[in-house]
Short mmCIF file of C-alpha atoms in Angstrom, two decimals:
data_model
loop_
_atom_site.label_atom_id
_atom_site.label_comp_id
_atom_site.label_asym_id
_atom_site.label_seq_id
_atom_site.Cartn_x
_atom_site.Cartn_y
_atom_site.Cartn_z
CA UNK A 1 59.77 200.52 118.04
CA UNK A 2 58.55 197.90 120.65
CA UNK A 3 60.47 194.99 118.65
CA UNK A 4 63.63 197.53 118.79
CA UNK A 5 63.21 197.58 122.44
CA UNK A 6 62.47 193.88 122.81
CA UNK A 7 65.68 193.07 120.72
CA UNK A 8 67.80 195.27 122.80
CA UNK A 9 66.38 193.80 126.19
CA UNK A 10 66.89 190.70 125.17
CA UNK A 11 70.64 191.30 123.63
CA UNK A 12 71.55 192.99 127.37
CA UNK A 13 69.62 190.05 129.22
CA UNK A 14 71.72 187.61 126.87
CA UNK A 15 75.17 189.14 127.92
CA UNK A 16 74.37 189.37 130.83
CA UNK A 17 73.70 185.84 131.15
CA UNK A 18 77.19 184.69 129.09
CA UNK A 19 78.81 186.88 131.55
CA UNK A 20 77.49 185.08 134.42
CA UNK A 21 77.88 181.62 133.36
CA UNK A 22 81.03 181.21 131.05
CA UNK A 23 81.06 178.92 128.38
CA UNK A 24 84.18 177.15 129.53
CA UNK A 25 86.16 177.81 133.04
CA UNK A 26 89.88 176.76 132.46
CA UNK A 27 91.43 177.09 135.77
CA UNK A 28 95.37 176.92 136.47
CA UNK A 29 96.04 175.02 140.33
CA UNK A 30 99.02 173.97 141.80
CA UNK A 31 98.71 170.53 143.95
CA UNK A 32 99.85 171.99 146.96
CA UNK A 33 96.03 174.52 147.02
CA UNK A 34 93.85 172.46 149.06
CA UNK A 35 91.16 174.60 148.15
CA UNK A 36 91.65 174.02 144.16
CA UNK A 37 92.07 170.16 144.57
CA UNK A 38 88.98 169.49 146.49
CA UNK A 39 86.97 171.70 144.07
CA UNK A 40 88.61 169.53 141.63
CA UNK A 41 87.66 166.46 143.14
CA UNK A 42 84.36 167.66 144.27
CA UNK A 43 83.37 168.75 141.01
CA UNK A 44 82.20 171.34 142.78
CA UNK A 45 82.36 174.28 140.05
CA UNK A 46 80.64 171.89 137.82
CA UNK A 47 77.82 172.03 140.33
CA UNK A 48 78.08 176.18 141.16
CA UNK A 49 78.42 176.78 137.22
CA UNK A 50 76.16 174.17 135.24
CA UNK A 51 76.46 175.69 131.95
CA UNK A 52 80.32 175.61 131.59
CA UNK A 53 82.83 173.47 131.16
CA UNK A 54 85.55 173.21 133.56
CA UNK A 55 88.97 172.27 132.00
CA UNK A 56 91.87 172.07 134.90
CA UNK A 57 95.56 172.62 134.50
CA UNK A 58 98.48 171.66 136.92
CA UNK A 59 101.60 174.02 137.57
CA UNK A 60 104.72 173.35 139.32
CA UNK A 61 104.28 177.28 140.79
CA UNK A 62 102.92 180.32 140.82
CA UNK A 63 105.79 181.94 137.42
CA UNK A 64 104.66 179.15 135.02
CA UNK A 65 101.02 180.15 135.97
CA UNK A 66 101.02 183.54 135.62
CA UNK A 67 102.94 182.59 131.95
CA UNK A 68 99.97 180.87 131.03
CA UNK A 69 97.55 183.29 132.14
CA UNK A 70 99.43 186.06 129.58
CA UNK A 71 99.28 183.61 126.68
CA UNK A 72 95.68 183.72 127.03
CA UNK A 73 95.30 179.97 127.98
CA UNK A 74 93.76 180.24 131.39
CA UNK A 75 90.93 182.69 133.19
CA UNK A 76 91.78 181.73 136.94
CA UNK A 77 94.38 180.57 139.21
CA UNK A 78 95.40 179.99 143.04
CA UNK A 79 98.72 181.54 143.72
CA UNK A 80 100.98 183.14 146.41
CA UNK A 81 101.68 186.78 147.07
CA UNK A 82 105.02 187.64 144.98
CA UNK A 83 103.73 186.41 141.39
CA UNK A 84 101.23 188.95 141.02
CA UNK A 85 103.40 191.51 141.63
CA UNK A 86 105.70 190.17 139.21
CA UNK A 87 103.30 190.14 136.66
CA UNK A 88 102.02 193.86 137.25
CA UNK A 89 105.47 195.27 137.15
CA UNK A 90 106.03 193.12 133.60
CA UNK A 91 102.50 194.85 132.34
CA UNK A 92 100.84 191.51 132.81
CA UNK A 93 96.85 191.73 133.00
CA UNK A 94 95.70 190.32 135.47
CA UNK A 95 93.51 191.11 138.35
CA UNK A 96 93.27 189.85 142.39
CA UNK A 97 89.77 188.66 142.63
CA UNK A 98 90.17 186.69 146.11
CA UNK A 99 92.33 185.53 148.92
CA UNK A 100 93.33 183.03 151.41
CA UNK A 101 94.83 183.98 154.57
CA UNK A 102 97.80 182.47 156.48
CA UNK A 103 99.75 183.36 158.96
CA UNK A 104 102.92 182.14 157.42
CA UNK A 105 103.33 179.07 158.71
CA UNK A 106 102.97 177.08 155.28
CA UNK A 107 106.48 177.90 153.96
CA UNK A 108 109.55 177.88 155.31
CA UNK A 109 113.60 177.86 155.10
CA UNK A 110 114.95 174.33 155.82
CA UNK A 111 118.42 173.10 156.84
CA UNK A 112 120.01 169.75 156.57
CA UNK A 113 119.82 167.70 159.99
CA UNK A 114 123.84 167.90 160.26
CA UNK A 115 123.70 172.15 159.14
CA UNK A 116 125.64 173.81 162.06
CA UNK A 117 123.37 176.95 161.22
CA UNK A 118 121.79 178.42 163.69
CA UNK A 119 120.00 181.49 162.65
CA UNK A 120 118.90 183.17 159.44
CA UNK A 121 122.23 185.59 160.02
CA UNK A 122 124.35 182.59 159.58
CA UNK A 123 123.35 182.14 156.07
CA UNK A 124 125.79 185.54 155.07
CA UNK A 125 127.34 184.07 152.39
CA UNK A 126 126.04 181.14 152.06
CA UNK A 127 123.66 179.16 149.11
CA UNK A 128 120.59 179.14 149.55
CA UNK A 129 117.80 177.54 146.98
CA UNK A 130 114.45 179.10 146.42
CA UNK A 131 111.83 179.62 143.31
CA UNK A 132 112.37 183.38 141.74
CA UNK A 133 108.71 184.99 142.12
CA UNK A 134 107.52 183.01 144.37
CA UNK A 135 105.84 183.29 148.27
CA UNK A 136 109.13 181.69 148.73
CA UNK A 137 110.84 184.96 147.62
CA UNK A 138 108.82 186.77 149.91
CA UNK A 139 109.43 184.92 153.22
CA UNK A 140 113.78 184.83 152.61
CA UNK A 141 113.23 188.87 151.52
CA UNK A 142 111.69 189.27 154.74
CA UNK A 143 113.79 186.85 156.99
CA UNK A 144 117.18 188.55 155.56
CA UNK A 145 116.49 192.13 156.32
CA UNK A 146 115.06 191.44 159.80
CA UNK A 147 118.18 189.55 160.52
CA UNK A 148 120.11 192.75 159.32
CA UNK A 149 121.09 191.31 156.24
CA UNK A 150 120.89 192.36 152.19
CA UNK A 151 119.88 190.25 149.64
CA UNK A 152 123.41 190.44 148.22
CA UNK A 153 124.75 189.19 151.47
CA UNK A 154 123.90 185.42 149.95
CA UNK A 155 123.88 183.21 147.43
CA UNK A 156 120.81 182.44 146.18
CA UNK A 157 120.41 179.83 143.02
CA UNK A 158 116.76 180.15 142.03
CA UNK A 159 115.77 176.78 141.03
CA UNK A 160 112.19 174.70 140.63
CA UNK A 161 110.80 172.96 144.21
CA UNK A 162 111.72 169.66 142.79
CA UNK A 163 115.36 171.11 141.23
CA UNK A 164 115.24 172.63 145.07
CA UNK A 165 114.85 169.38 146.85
CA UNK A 166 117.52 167.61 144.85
CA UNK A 167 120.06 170.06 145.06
CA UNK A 168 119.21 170.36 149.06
CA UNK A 169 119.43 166.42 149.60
CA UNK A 170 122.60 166.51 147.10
CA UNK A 171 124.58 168.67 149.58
CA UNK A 172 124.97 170.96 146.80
CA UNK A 173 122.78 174.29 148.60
CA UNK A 174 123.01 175.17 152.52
CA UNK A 175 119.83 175.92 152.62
CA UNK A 176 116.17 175.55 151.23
CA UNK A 177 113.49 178.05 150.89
CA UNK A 178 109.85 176.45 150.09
CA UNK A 179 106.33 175.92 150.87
CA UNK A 180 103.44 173.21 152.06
CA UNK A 181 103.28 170.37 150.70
CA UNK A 182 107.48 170.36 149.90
CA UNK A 183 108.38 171.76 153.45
CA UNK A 184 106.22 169.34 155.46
CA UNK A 185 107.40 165.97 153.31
CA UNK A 186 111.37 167.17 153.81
CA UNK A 187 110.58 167.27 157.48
CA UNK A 188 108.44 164.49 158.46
CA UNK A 189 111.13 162.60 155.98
CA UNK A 190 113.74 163.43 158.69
CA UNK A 191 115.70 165.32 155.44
CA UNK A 192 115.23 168.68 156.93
CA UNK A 193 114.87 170.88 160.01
CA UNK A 194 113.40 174.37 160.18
CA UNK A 195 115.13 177.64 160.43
CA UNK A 196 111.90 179.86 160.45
CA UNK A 197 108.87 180.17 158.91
CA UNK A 198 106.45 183.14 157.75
CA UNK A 199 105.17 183.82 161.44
CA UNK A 200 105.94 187.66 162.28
CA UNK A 201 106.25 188.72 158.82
CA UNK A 202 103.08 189.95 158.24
CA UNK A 203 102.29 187.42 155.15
CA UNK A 204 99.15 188.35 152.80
CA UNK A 205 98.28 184.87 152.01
CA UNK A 206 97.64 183.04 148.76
CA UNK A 207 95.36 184.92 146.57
CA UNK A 208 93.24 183.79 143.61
CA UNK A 209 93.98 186.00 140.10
CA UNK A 210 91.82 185.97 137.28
CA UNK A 211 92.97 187.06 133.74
CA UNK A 212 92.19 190.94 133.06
CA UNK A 213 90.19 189.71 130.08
CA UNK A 214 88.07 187.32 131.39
CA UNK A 215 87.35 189.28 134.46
CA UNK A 216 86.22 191.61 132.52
CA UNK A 217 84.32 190.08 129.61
CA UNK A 218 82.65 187.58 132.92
CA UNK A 219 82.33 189.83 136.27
CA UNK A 220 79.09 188.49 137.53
CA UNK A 221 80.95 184.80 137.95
CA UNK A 222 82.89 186.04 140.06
CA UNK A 223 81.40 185.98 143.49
CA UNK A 224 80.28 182.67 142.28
CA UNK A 225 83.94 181.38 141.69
CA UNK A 226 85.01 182.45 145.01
CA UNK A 227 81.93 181.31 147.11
CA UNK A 228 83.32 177.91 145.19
CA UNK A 229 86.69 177.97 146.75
CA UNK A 230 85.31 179.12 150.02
CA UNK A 231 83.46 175.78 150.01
CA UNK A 232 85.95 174.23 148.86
CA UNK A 233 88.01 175.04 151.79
CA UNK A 234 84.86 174.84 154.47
CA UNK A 235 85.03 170.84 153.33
CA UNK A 236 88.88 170.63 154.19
CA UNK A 237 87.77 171.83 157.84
CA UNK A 238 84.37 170.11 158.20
CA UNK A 239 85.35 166.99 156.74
CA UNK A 240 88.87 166.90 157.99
CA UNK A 241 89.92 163.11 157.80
CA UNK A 242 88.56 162.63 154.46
CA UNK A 243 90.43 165.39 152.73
CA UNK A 244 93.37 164.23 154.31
CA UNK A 245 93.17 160.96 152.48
CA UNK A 246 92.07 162.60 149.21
CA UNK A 247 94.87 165.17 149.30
CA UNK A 248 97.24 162.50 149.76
CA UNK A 249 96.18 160.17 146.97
CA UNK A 250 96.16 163.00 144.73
CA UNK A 251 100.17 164.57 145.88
CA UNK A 252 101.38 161.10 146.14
CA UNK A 253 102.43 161.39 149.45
CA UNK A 254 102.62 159.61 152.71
CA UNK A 255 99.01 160.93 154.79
CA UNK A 256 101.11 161.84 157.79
CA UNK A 257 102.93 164.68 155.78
CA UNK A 258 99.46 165.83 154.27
CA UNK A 259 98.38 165.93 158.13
CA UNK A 260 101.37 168.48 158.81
CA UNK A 261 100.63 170.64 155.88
CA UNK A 262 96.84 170.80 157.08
CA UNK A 263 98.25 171.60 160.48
CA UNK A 264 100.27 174.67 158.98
CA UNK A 265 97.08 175.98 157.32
CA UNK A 266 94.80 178.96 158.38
CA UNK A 267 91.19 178.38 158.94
CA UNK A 268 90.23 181.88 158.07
CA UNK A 269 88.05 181.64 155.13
CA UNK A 270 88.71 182.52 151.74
CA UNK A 271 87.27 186.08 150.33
CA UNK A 272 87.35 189.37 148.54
CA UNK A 273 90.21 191.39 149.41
CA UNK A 274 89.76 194.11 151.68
CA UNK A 275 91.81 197.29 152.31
CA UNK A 276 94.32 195.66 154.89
CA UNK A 277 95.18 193.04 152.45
CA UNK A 278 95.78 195.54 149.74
CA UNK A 279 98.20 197.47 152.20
CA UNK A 280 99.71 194.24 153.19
CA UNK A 281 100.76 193.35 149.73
CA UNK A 282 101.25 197.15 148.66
CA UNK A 283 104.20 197.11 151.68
CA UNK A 284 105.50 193.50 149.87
CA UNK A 285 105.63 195.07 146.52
CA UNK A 286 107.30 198.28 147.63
CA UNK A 287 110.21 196.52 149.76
CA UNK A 288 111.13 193.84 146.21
CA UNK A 289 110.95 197.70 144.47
CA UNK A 290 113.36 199.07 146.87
CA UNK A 291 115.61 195.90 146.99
CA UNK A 292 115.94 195.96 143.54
CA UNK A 293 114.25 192.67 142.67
CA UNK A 294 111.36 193.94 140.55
CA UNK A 295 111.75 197.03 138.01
CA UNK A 296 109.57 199.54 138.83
CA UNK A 297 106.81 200.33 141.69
CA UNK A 298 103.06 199.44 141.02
CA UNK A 299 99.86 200.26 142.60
CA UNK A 300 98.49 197.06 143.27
CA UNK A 301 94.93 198.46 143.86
CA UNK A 302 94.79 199.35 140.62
CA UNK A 303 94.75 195.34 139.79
CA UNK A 304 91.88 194.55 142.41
CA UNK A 305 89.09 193.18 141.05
CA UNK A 306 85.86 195.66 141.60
CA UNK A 307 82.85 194.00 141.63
CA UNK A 308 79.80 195.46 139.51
#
């Protein structure tokens, strides 16, 4: 009987520990998370997690991410507000298990320098370039109907950030919907000037989604993944100058347009969500419901992570 009892101690002690530390961490990141690259850079999961193996993987945005996290090729990912909901209304499982705050001043809609446009009600009828699913999605949603306009009141060509920017420096859209670090480099560029960001639209931030399986199969990392992108983003703060550079080297791009994007960014620190964040995004999915632009309503509490 004793050996029984031993065995089955040690079997629960044993999961428990696999569930803490996972064998391997495969983590989806876009270069434009500040929080995700410096982890990267810092090794710094590698350090919080010593028993697993970190594999990275780079996305062009958040769609192609939350693709990958269905085909059961990735357990976590940084992303903005709209492709979760995307994925819940498609029966994607996946859960919210942080986020990042902002106050919308990362993304925003751009006009040429020469654009005679003058507000966002002077796009009626107009082309306009944006990523379908996207934070992107969100703010030009949000900018249109507080404007008194309908999303069928323009043209909007969904297209890639990089498909954006060409077709925006082609002539060939009147405007450009985007985020940090593709809004800063068309401005600082001279390329671009803004119509309006995210500020007043009550954004809900980036958040970080883990894949329903290994959330559940691995709850007690966790905390420990999110403490990790909270220190992540503590060094971007603390250690300004520095991660400049780094994030700069690692984009490609010029440090002064790195320098604007950090300037755009919210200092609020990364963490579980809490019940105003759940309303905020609750409100988001409801209006694409009502708009037409996802196919049915969700609950998006019933995706929130819970913590054992």
């Amino acid at each position: 009987m004793r050996k029984l009892v031993a065995a089955t101690l040690l079997t629960l002690l044993t999961g428990q520990l696999l569930a803490a530390e996972p064998p391997t961490l495969r983590i989806g990141y876009q270069k434009s998370s500040v929080s995700m690259v410096l982890a990267r850079e810092h090794h710094l999961f590698e350090q919080a997690l010593p028993g697993t193996q970190v594999r990275w993987t780079e996305f062009l945005g958040g769609p192609p991410l939350i693709e990958a996290l269905n085909a059961g090729s990735l357990d976590i990912g940084n992303i903005g507000d709209i492709p979760p909901i995307f994925a819940q209304a498609a029966g994607i499982d996946v859960q919210y298990i942080g986020v990042e705050p902002n106050d919308g001043r990362t993304e925003a809609i751009l006009l040429p320098k020469a654009s005679t446009v003058q507000s966002v009600a002077d796009l009626k009828g107009k082309r306009v370039a944006l990523l379908k699913g996207s934070s992107a999605h969100n703010l030009f949603l949000k900018s249109l109907l507080r404007a008194g306009l309908q999303w069928k009141d323009v043209n909007v060509v969904y297209l890639s950030p990089s498909d954006g920017r060409a077709a925006f420096e082609q002539g060939k859209v009147d405007a450009w919907v985007v985020w940090d670090p593709y809004y800063s480099a068309a401005v600082v560029d001279g390329s671009a000037r803004v119509l309006g960001d995210g500020q007043g639209l009550n954004p809900a931030g980036s958040f970080f989604i883990a894949s329903g399986p290994f959330a559940k199969q691995h709850p007690q990392a966790i905390a420990a993944i999110l403490k990790t992108f909270a220190q992540a983003q503590r060094l971007s703060l603390d250690q300004h100058d520095e991660s400049v550079a780094l994030m700069a080297k690692t984009l490609g791009l010029p440090p002064a347009v790195v320098e604007s994007y950090f300037r755009h960014r919210s200092p609020t620190p990364s963490r579980p969500l809490d019940a105003v964040d759940i309303a905020n995004q609750q409100r988001t999915a409801d209006l694409f419901f009502a708009n037409g632009l996802i196919p049915k309503k969700v609950d998006v509490q019933q995706i929130v992570f819970k913590a054992p």
